[in-house]
One Martini backbone bead per residue (centre of mass of N, CA, C, O) as a GRO file, in nm:
protein
  412
    1UNK     BB    1  -3.945  -6.391  -5.697
    2UNK     BB    2  -3.892  -6.179  -5.441
    3UNK     BB    3  -3.812  -5.873  -5.445
    4UNK     BB    4  -3.641  -5.668  -5.291
    5UNK     BB    5  -3.666  -5.411  -5.077
    6UNK     BB    6  -3.642  -5.115  -5.006
    7UNK     BB    7  -3.474  -4.896  -4.898
    8UNK     BB    8  -3.327  -4.681  -4.657
    9UNK     BB    9  -3.311  -4.364  -4.613
   10UNK     BB   10  -3.083  -4.125  -4.565
   11UNK     BB   11  -3.093  -3.710  -4.544
   12UNK     BB   12  -2.796  -3.644  -4.485
   13UNK     BB   13  -2.446  -3.655  -4.347
   14UNK     BB   14  -2.438  -3.562  -4.086
   15UNK     BB   15  -2.471  -3.638  -3.758
   16UNK     BB   16  -2.776  -3.708  -3.764
   17UNK     BB   17  -2.709  -3.925  -4.012
   18UNK     BB   18  -2.476  -4.081  -3.903
   19UNK     BB   19  -2.599  -4.193  -3.707
   20UNK     BB   20  -2.777  -4.338  -3.786
   21UNK     BB   21  -2.662  -4.509  -3.997
   22UNK     BB   22  -2.519  -4.677  -3.703
   23UNK     BB   23  -2.790  -4.735  -3.541
   24UNK     BB   24  -2.901  -4.962  -3.748
   25UNK     BB   25  -2.676  -5.170  -3.761
   26UNK     BB   26  -2.685  -5.123  -3.428
   27UNK     BB   27  -2.972  -5.264  -3.437
   28UNK     BB   28  -2.995  -5.535  -3.676
   29UNK     BB   29  -3.014  -5.377  -3.959
   30UNK     BB   30  -2.924  -5.554  -4.317
   31UNK     BB   31  -3.039  -5.373  -4.554
   32UNK     BB   32  -3.068  -5.135  -4.697
   33UNK     BB   33  -2.886  -4.807  -4.670
   34UNK     BB   34  -2.860  -4.469  -4.793
   35UNK     BB   35  -2.630  -4.228  -4.741
   36UNK     BB   36  -2.677  -3.863  -4.816
   37UNK     BB   37  -2.476  -3.608  -4.961
   38UNK     BB   38  -2.311  -3.284  -5.062
   39UNK     BB   39  -2.080  -3.362  -4.949
   40UNK     BB   40  -1.727  -3.557  -4.921
   41UNK     BB   41  -1.790  -3.612  -4.637
   42UNK     BB   42  -1.791  -3.779  -4.370
   43UNK     BB   43  -1.931  -3.810  -4.091
   44UNK     BB   44  -1.967  -3.470  -3.850
   45UNK     BB   45  -1.874  -3.297  -3.593
   46UNK     BB   46  -1.886  -2.951  -3.564
   47UNK     BB   47  -1.779  -2.812  -3.300
   48UNK     BB   48  -1.419  -2.799  -3.399
   49UNK     BB   49  -1.464  -2.556  -3.610
   50UNK     BB   50  -1.376  -2.327  -3.389
   51UNK     BB   51  -1.163  -2.465  -3.264
   52UNK     BB   52  -0.969  -2.717  -3.370
   53UNK     BB   53  -0.975  -2.634  -3.656
   54UNK     BB   54  -0.859  -2.356  -3.652
   55UNK     BB   55  -0.599  -2.425  -3.448
   56UNK     BB   56  -0.451  -2.654  -3.556
   57UNK     BB   57  -0.535  -2.948  -3.361
   58UNK     BB   58  -0.727  -3.063  -3.538
   59UNK     BB   59  -0.913  -3.326  -3.763
   60UNK     BB   60  -1.095  -3.510  -3.914
   61UNK     BB   61  -1.011  -3.759  -3.762
   62UNK     BB   62  -1.091  -3.657  -3.476
   63UNK     BB   63  -1.442  -3.510  -3.577
   64UNK     BB   64  -1.516  -3.818  -3.705
   65UNK     BB   65  -1.765  -4.034  -3.688
   66UNK     BB   66  -1.662  -4.233  -3.958
   67UNK     BB   67  -1.509  -4.413  -4.155
   68UNK     BB   68  -1.510  -4.488  -4.428
   69UNK     BB   69  -1.398  -4.804  -4.410
   70UNK     BB   70  -1.696  -4.868  -4.216
   71UNK     BB   71  -1.942  -4.810  -4.385
   72UNK     BB   72  -1.829  -5.018  -4.602
   73UNK     BB   73  -1.839  -5.248  -4.405
   74UNK     BB   74  -2.139  -5.176  -4.289
   75UNK     BB   75  -2.310  -5.109  -4.578
   76UNK     BB   76  -2.307  -4.800  -4.612
   77UNK     BB   77  -2.402  -4.621  -4.825
   78UNK     BB   78  -2.216  -4.344  -4.915
   79UNK     BB   79  -2.347  -4.012  -5.083
   80UNK     BB   80  -2.133  -3.803  -5.183
   81UNK     BB   81  -2.192  -3.515  -5.383
   82UNK     BB   82  -2.568  -3.575  -5.383
   83UNK     BB   83  -2.807  -3.364  -5.438
   84UNK     BB   84  -3.096  -3.360  -5.341
   85UNK     BB   85  -3.402  -3.223  -5.557
   86UNK     BB   86  -3.654  -3.454  -5.466
   87UNK     BB   87  -3.967  -3.541  -5.338
   88UNK     BB   88  -4.146  -3.815  -5.318
   89UNK     BB   89  -4.433  -3.966  -5.121
   90UNK     BB   90  -4.612  -4.114  -5.309
   91UNK     BB   91  -4.370  -4.280  -5.459
   92UNK     BB   92  -4.140  -4.330  -5.310
   93UNK     BB   93  -3.923  -4.095  -5.366
   94UNK     BB   94  -3.585  -4.012  -5.485
   95UNK     BB   95  -3.423  -3.716  -5.654
   96UNK     BB   96  -3.154  -3.643  -5.815
   97UNK     BB   97  -2.914  -3.396  -5.946
   98UNK     BB   98  -2.839  -3.659  -6.187
   99UNK     BB   99  -3.151  -3.803  -6.206
  100UNK     BB  100  -3.169  -4.005  -6.009
  101UNK     BB  101  -3.371  -4.274  -5.878
  102UNK     BB  102  -3.531  -4.358  -5.552
  103UNK     BB  103  -3.639  -4.597  -5.327
  104UNK     BB  104  -3.874  -4.641  -5.051
  105UNK     BB  105  -3.920  -4.735  -4.734
  106UNK     BB  106  -3.758  -4.535  -4.489
  107UNK     BB  107  -3.736  -4.183  -4.423
  108UNK     BB  108  -3.429  -3.923  -4.326
  109UNK     BB  109  -3.455  -3.598  -4.256
  110UNK     BB  110  -3.081  -3.470  -4.244
  111UNK     BB  111  -3.009  -3.138  -4.331
  112UNK     BB  112  -3.004  -2.898  -4.130
  113UNK     BB  113  -2.769  -2.605  -4.239
  114UNK     BB  114  -2.748  -2.259  -4.332
  115UNK     BB  115  -2.561  -2.010  -4.368
  116UNK     BB  116  -2.595  -1.677  -4.303
  117UNK     BB  117  -2.626  -1.420  -4.513
  118UNK     BB  118  -2.447  -1.148  -4.570
  119UNK     BB  119  -2.589  -0.814  -4.625
  120UNK     BB  120  -2.399  -0.606  -4.832
  121UNK     BB  121  -2.246  -0.840  -4.969
  122UNK     BB  122  -2.037  -0.853  -5.288
  123UNK     BB  123  -1.986  -1.076  -5.497
  124UNK     BB  124  -1.717  -1.156  -5.449
  125UNK     BB  125  -1.551  -1.169  -5.177
  126UNK     BB  126  -1.320  -1.319  -5.021
  127UNK     BB  127  -1.306  -1.177  -4.703
  128UNK     BB  128  -1.590  -1.351  -4.670
  129UNK     BB  129  -1.686  -1.572  -4.408
  130UNK     BB  130  -1.770  -1.888  -4.297
  131UNK     BB  131  -1.940  -2.155  -4.082
  132UNK     BB  132  -2.020  -2.517  -4.156
  133UNK     BB  133  -1.763  -2.658  -4.239
  134UNK     BB  134  -1.475  -2.821  -4.327
  135UNK     BB  135  -1.360  -2.596  -4.567
  136UNK     BB  136  -1.433  -2.338  -4.428
  137UNK     BB  137  -1.264  -2.392  -4.164
  138UNK     BB  138  -0.974  -2.416  -4.393
  139UNK     BB  139  -1.002  -2.157  -4.505
  140UNK     BB  140  -1.013  -1.977  -4.253
  141UNK     BB  141  -0.716  -2.110  -4.147
  142UNK     BB  142  -0.568  -1.929  -4.356
  143UNK     BB  143  -0.659  -1.636  -4.216
  144UNK     BB  144  -0.537  -1.683  -3.922
  145UNK     BB  145  -0.305  -1.451  -3.885
  146UNK     BB  146  -0.047  -1.289  -3.773
  147UNK     BB  147  -0.204  -0.945  -3.738
  148UNK     BB  148  -0.479  -0.953  -3.826
  149UNK     BB  149  -0.783  -0.820  -3.928
  150UNK     BB  150  -1.074  -0.885  -3.733
  151UNK     BB  151  -1.472  -0.896  -3.799
  152UNK     BB  152  -1.718  -1.010  -3.608
  153UNK     BB  153  -2.029  -1.102  -3.666
  154UNK     BB  154  -2.191  -1.225  -3.377
  155UNK     BB  155  -2.239  -1.314  -3.056
  156UNK     BB  156  -2.255  -1.603  -3.071
  157UNK     BB  157  -2.091  -1.907  -3.059
  158UNK     BB  158  -1.988  -1.871  -3.293
  159UNK     BB  159  -1.871  -1.561  -3.286
  160UNK     BB  160  -1.661  -1.654  -3.016
  161UNK     BB  161  -1.510  -1.873  -3.103
  162UNK     BB  162  -1.354  -1.722  -3.307
  163UNK     BB  163  -1.266  -1.490  -3.147
  164UNK     BB  164  -1.062  -1.694  -2.954
  165UNK     BB  165  -0.916  -1.863  -3.221
  166UNK     BB  166  -0.824  -1.582  -3.328
  167UNK     BB  167  -0.658  -1.454  -3.088
  168UNK     BB  168  -0.433  -1.773  -3.041
  169UNK     BB  169  -0.343  -1.646  -3.353
  170UNK     BB  170  -0.292  -1.316  -3.295
  171UNK     BB  171  -0.589  -1.159  -3.395
  172UNK     BB  172  -0.722  -0.884  -3.457
  173UNK     BB  173  -1.066  -0.830  -3.263
  174UNK     BB  174  -1.346  -0.754  -3.409
  175UNK     BB  175  -1.701  -0.751  -3.245
  176UNK     BB  176  -2.034  -0.753  -3.369
  177UNK     BB  177  -2.330  -0.668  -3.195
  178UNK     BB  178  -2.685  -0.568  -3.249
  179UNK     BB  179  -2.745  -0.578  -2.932
  180UNK     BB  180  -2.716  -0.629  -2.565
  181UNK     BB  181  -2.604  -0.898  -2.579
  182UNK     BB  182  -2.426  -1.198  -2.576
  183UNK     BB  183  -2.650  -1.417  -2.654
  184UNK     BB  184  -2.939  -1.321  -2.565
  185UNK     BB  185  -3.124  -1.611  -2.671
  186UNK     BB  186  -2.991  -1.814  -2.443
  187UNK     BB  187  -2.874  -1.602  -2.175
  188UNK     BB  188  -2.828  -1.517  -1.929
  189UNK     BB  189  -2.717  -1.249  -1.835
  190UNK     BB  190  -2.463  -1.303  -1.659
  191UNK     BB  191  -2.350  -1.477  -1.873
  192UNK     BB  192  -2.320  -1.225  -2.075
  193UNK     BB  193  -2.095  -1.081  -1.907
  194UNK     BB  194  -1.885  -1.315  -1.842
  195UNK     BB  195  -1.809  -1.304  -2.162
  196UNK     BB  196  -1.731  -1.050  -2.207
  197UNK     BB  197  -1.581  -1.030  -1.965
  198UNK     BB  198  -1.384  -1.292  -2.152
  199UNK     BB  199  -1.297  -1.106  -2.370
  200UNK     BB  200  -1.194  -0.806  -2.319
  201UNK     BB  201  -0.944  -0.957  -2.138
  202UNK     BB  202  -0.833  -1.064  -2.476
  203UNK     BB  203  -0.849  -0.819  -2.637
  204UNK     BB  204  -1.147  -0.787  -2.720
  205UNK     BB  205  -1.378  -0.581  -2.928
  206UNK     BB  206  -1.664  -0.538  -2.819
  207UNK     BB  207  -2.005  -0.436  -2.998
  208UNK     BB  208  -2.287  -0.296  -2.891
  209UNK     BB  209  -2.549  -0.215  -3.064
  210UNK     BB  210  -2.436  -0.298  -3.346
  211UNK     BB  211  -2.503  -0.102  -3.672
  212UNK     BB  212  -2.444  -0.158  -3.984
  213UNK     BB  213  -2.408  -0.007  -4.268
  214UNK     BB  214  -2.144  -0.094  -4.432
  215UNK     BB  215  -1.911  -0.235  -4.691
  216UNK     BB  216  -1.605  -0.174  -4.749
  217UNK     BB  217  -1.471  -0.186  -5.153
  218UNK     BB  218  -1.353  -0.367  -5.353
  219UNK     BB  219  -1.215  -0.701  -5.378
  220UNK     BB  220  -1.304  -0.622  -5.067
  221UNK     BB  221  -1.284  -0.582  -4.731
  222UNK     BB  222  -1.186  -0.301  -4.556
  223UNK     BB  223  -1.422  -0.145  -4.476
  224UNK     BB  224  -1.698  -0.126  -4.121
  225UNK     BB  225  -1.933   0.007  -4.105
  226UNK     BB  226  -2.174   0.256  -3.897
  227UNK     BB  227  -2.415   0.395  -3.729
  228UNK     BB  228  -2.233   0.603  -3.574
  229UNK     BB  229  -1.960   0.639  -3.779
  230UNK     BB  230  -1.803   0.433  -3.739
  231UNK     BB  231  -1.441   0.264  -3.892
  232UNK     BB  232  -1.315  -0.080  -3.962
  233UNK     BB  233  -1.058  -0.179  -4.005
  234UNK     BB  234  -0.961  -0.486  -4.236
  235UNK     BB  235  -0.902  -0.821  -4.359
  236UNK     BB  236  -1.160  -1.008  -4.215
  237UNK     BB  237  -1.461  -1.135  -4.268
  238UNK     BB  238  -1.726  -1.317  -3.988
  239UNK     BB  239  -1.986  -1.505  -3.990
  240UNK     BB  240  -2.243  -1.526  -3.701
  241UNK     BB  241  -2.585  -1.569  -3.767
  242UNK     BB  242  -2.674  -1.777  -3.814
  243UNK     BB  243  -2.945  -2.070  -3.942
  244UNK     BB  244  -3.090  -2.187  -4.239
  245UNK     BB  245  -3.298  -2.418  -4.258
  246UNK     BB  246  -3.328  -2.742  -4.461
  247UNK     BB  247  -3.668  -2.713  -4.629
  248UNK     BB  248  -3.718  -2.719  -4.931
  249UNK     BB  249  -3.792  -2.996  -4.988
  250UNK     BB  250  -3.992  -3.068  -4.782
  251UNK     BB  251  -4.199  -2.866  -4.900
  252UNK     BB  252  -4.205  -2.934  -5.179
  253UNK     BB  253  -4.353  -3.233  -5.071
  254UNK     BB  254  -4.559  -3.154  -4.844
  255UNK     BB  255  -4.488  -3.035  -4.595
  256UNK     BB  256  -4.460  -2.976  -4.236
  257UNK     BB  257  -4.400  -2.630  -4.186
  258UNK     BB  258  -4.189  -2.435  -4.053
  259UNK     BB  259  -3.888  -2.360  -3.835
  260UNK     BB  260  -3.892  -2.685  -4.005
  261UNK     BB  261  -3.985  -3.003  -3.937
  262UNK     BB  262  -4.215  -3.146  -3.830
  263UNK     BB  263  -4.315  -3.351  -3.523
  264UNK     BB  264  -4.366  -3.576  -3.362
  265UNK     BB  265  -4.283  -3.741  -3.091
  266UNK     BB  266  -4.164  -3.970  -3.330
  267UNK     BB  267  -4.032  -3.761  -3.584
  268UNK     BB  268  -4.283  -3.768  -3.734
  269UNK     BB  269  -4.373  -3.636  -3.975
  270UNK     BB  270  -4.683  -3.610  -4.177
  271UNK     BB  271  -4.506  -3.838  -4.338
  272UNK     BB  272  -4.542  -4.122  -4.225
  273UNK     BB  273  -4.223  -4.260  -4.384
  274UNK     BB  274  -4.116  -3.985  -4.220
  275UNK     BB  275  -3.809  -3.831  -4.094
  276UNK     BB  276  -3.662  -3.622  -3.832
  277UNK     BB  277  -3.339  -3.461  -3.767
  278UNK     BB  278  -3.206  -3.207  -3.621
  279UNK     BB  279  -3.169  -2.864  -3.690
  280UNK     BB  280  -3.439  -2.978  -3.883
  281UNK     BB  281  -3.594  -3.024  -3.632
  282UNK     BB  282  -3.968  -2.970  -3.542
  283UNK     BB  283  -4.024  -2.972  -3.153
  284UNK     BB  284  -4.177  -3.108  -2.870
  285UNK     BB  285  -4.108  -3.143  -2.530
  286UNK     BB  286  -4.441  -3.110  -2.517
  287UNK     BB  287  -4.727  -3.155  -2.579
  288UNK     BB  288  -4.828  -2.858  -2.537
  289UNK     BB  289  -4.571  -2.727  -2.639
  290UNK     BB  290  -4.332  -2.542  -2.852
  291UNK     BB  291  -4.222  -2.530  -3.110
  292UNK     BB  292  -3.880  -2.644  -3.183
  293UNK     BB  293  -3.512  -2.575  -3.240
  294UNK     BB  294  -3.210  -2.774  -3.194
  295UNK     BB  295  -2.834  -2.663  -3.218
  296UNK     BB  296  -2.676  -2.936  -3.104
  297UNK     BB  297  -2.470  -3.190  -3.051
  298UNK     BB  298  -2.691  -3.348  -2.843
  299UNK     BB  299  -2.985  -3.346  -3.061
  300UNK     BB  300  -2.850  -3.475  -3.291
  301UNK     BB  301  -2.751  -3.735  -3.137
  302UNK     BB  302  -3.015  -3.805  -3.039
  303UNK     BB  303  -3.250  -3.811  -3.234
  304UNK     BB  304  -3.064  -3.997  -3.423
  305UNK     BB  305  -3.104  -4.250  -3.301
  306UNK     BB  306  -3.385  -4.236  -3.287
  307UNK     BB  307  -3.505  -4.268  -3.545
  308UNK     BB  308  -3.407  -4.504  -3.593
  309UNK     BB  309  -3.562  -4.706  -3.395
  310UNK     BB  310  -3.841  -4.564  -3.548
  311UNK     BB  311  -3.743  -4.681  -3.849
  312UNK     BB  312  -3.835  -4.977  -3.720
  313UNK     BB  313  -4.076  -4.940  -3.462
  314UNK     BB  314  -4.122  -4.844  -3.264
  315UNK     BB  315  -4.246  -4.612  -3.067
  316UNK     BB  316  -4.069  -4.396  -2.937
  317UNK     BB  317  -4.094  -4.070  -2.745
  318UNK     BB  318  -3.909  -3.803  -2.741
  319UNK     BB  319  -3.740  -3.769  -2.445
  320UNK     BB  320  -3.540  -3.483  -2.372
  321UNK     BB  321  -3.283  -3.328  -2.242
  322UNK     BB  322  -3.178  -3.029  -2.302
  323UNK     BB  323  -2.823  -2.922  -2.436
  324UNK     BB  324  -2.499  -2.821  -2.382
  325UNK     BB  325  -2.246  -2.599  -2.486
  326UNK     BB  326  -1.868  -2.411  -2.446
  327UNK     BB  327  -1.579  -2.274  -2.526
  328UNK     BB  328  -1.356  -2.028  -2.367
  329UNK     BB  329  -1.070  -2.061  -2.378
  330UNK     BB  330  -1.051  -2.107  -1.997
  331UNK     BB  331  -1.384  -2.189  -2.044
  332UNK     BB  332  -1.711  -2.301  -1.909
  333UNK     BB  333  -2.036  -2.376  -2.077
  334UNK     BB  334  -2.345  -2.481  -1.908
  335UNK     BB  335  -2.623  -2.690  -1.974
  336UNK     BB  336  -2.965  -2.757  -1.877
  337UNK     BB  337  -3.298  -2.765  -2.023
  338UNK     BB  338  -3.512  -2.477  -1.909
  339UNK     BB  339  -3.410  -2.108  -1.973
  340UNK     BB  340  -3.575  -1.851  -1.856
  341UNK     BB  341  -3.704  -1.542  -1.849
  342UNK     BB  342  -3.496  -1.403  -1.606
  343UNK     BB  343  -3.465  -1.481  -1.324
  344UNK     BB  344  -3.303  -1.669  -1.084
  345UNK     BB  345  -3.409  -1.864  -0.858
  346UNK     BB  346  -3.045  -1.934  -0.812
  347UNK     BB  347  -2.702  -1.900  -0.678
  348UNK     BB  348  -2.377  -2.075  -0.655
  349UNK     BB  349  -2.122  -2.030  -0.567
  350UNK     BB  350  -1.805  -2.063  -0.776
  351UNK     BB  351  -1.472  -2.101  -0.857
  352UNK     BB  352  -1.472  -1.909  -1.085
  353UNK     BB  353  -1.824  -1.918  -1.060
  354UNK     BB  354  -2.136  -2.078  -1.154
  355UNK     BB  355  -2.472  -2.106  -1.079
  356UNK     BB  356  -2.787  -2.174  -1.199
  357UNK     BB  357  -3.145  -2.177  -1.108
  358UNK     BB  358  -3.452  -2.315  -1.224
  359UNK     BB  359  -3.822  -2.282  -1.143
  360UNK     BB  360  -4.122  -2.378  -1.133
  361UNK     BB  361  -4.414  -2.364  -0.946
  362UNK     BB  362  -4.329  -2.678  -0.840
  363UNK     BB  363  -4.027  -2.639  -0.740
  364UNK     BB  364  -3.871  -2.751  -1.016
  365UNK     BB  365  -3.639  -2.837  -1.205
  366UNK     BB  366  -3.567  -2.679  -1.544
  367UNK     BB  367  -3.276  -2.534  -1.532
  368UNK     BB  368  -2.918  -2.541  -1.543
  369UNK     BB  369  -2.645  -2.328  -1.520
  370UNK     BB  370  -2.271  -2.317  -1.649
  371UNK     BB  371  -1.989  -2.097  -1.495
  372UNK     BB  372  -1.603  -2.186  -1.558
  373UNK     BB  373  -1.366  -2.388  -1.549
  374UNK     BB  374  -1.287  -2.579  -1.786
  375UNK     BB  375  -1.509  -2.820  -1.639
  376UNK     BB  376  -1.595  -2.794  -1.406
  377UNK     BB  377  -1.922  -2.816  -1.383
  378UNK     BB  378  -2.037  -3.078  -1.499
  379UNK     BB  379  -2.136  -3.228  -1.297
  380UNK     BB  380  -2.342  -3.061  -1.201
  381UNK     BB  381  -2.512  -3.107  -1.447
  382UNK     BB  382  -2.542  -3.351  -1.418
  383UNK     BB  383  -2.743  -3.345  -1.154
  384UNK     BB  384  -2.918  -3.169  -1.280
  385UNK     BB  385  -3.081  -3.381  -1.485
  386UNK     BB  386  -3.157  -3.564  -1.244
  387UNK     BB  387  -3.330  -3.341  -1.088
  388UNK     BB  388  -3.507  -3.335  -1.310
  389UNK     BB  389  -3.607  -3.623  -1.342
  390UNK     BB  390  -3.746  -3.639  -1.082
  391UNK     BB  391  -3.934  -3.405  -1.013
  392UNK     BB  392  -3.858  -3.299  -0.677
  393UNK     BB  393  -3.887  -3.031  -0.516
  394UNK     BB  394  -3.727  -2.687  -0.445
  395UNK     BB  395  -3.555  -2.495  -0.277
  396UNK     BB  396  -3.317  -2.232  -0.296
  397UNK     BB  397  -3.160  -2.212  -0.058
  398UNK     BB  398  -2.988  -2.462  -0.093
  399UNK     BB  399  -2.930  -2.419  -0.415
  400UNK     BB  400  -2.700  -2.182  -0.290
  401UNK     BB  401  -2.576  -2.365  -0.110
  402UNK     BB  402  -2.250  -2.513  -0.150
  403UNK     BB  403  -2.243  -2.715   0.135
  404UNK     BB  404  -2.442  -2.830  -0.057
  405UNK     BB  405  -2.494  -3.077  -0.250
  406UNK     BB  406  -2.638  -3.232  -0.474
  407UNK     BB  407  -2.654  -3.498  -0.399
  408UNK     BB  408  -2.806  -3.503  -0.197
  409UNK     BB  409  -3.062  -3.355  -0.287
  410UNK     BB  410  -3.002  -3.596  -0.497
  411UNK     BB  411  -3.150  -3.811  -0.227
  412UNK     BB  412  -3.375  -3.632  -0.114
   0.00000   0.00000   0.00000
């Protein structure tokens, strides 16, 4: 009698890992399927953590990918709170911290990342918080009481969204950004300025080029001292200074690692039986392009699905247009494609906002960014994605002219 084949194993039960598991079942895989994660919760999406989860308008049931009962019904074995300690790629085995060992026929690493820790903070200070998990969101929400003084370190999307949520809950917020503008690593200068204007209007004390000299206090941070000599009294600190991809397992197993787990066009690592997806995955958008990681909802969703298909032998290249969004108070920001450094090729005024367009050397649209009230730019950004995929030369003049619809440019 033949032994049952080894299962497919997904290490990392976040968004990418959870989506991959669900996709495997949707595609008809009926073999044993294990989803192993450090957290106690079933897979969930992270964007709500800094918004609805903090403000108390969204609970875990509203942003998880699948209820535990549904995972069980689908025959997905969710091993929650079971950290993986090591990988044996030669023996095709996964070793867990509890001493158990599992063989696999195919392996997906969707290990995500961990919030970067603030340097200079004493161990055990209770009012220094991070935001990467549901449990961290719950703990942070309990501390955001009206009138409390919050210092947010980091002017990227996590820091900005936490600042917006804290203001909505009546907190006094000071935001410290070490660079010369907000979200400067990923956004055009015009959008950074729009963010600065909006947050200042909402009462956030935004300090750019702010260098921290020390965190002061006894068993908690009571003051943040800056290099310019100023001192900010506070009741709590939230760090939003980026994340560190969880590559230790892959590196120790001998897989090729750069800033993440490096994969080929099929999301396959340097071992043919091991794939990677999500925040930890380092890939090329184009065959001759630079390796990059994308820490976005869109990337986790699309790569989770795609890795599942290729685990089943599809051999389909991953060729998706990148993009992300962020909600800031009553405004929305959306991007699609690649936003190069420097000025935009064209700017289109919108009621209460604008669209920026970026053309390549052949005058083809390669990226676009929209800013406006609510969800007002969503439709245009979707049309921009279709223009990017069409790959036809475009003139800057019509792109900048609000009287010419993007749908017309697409038809032409």
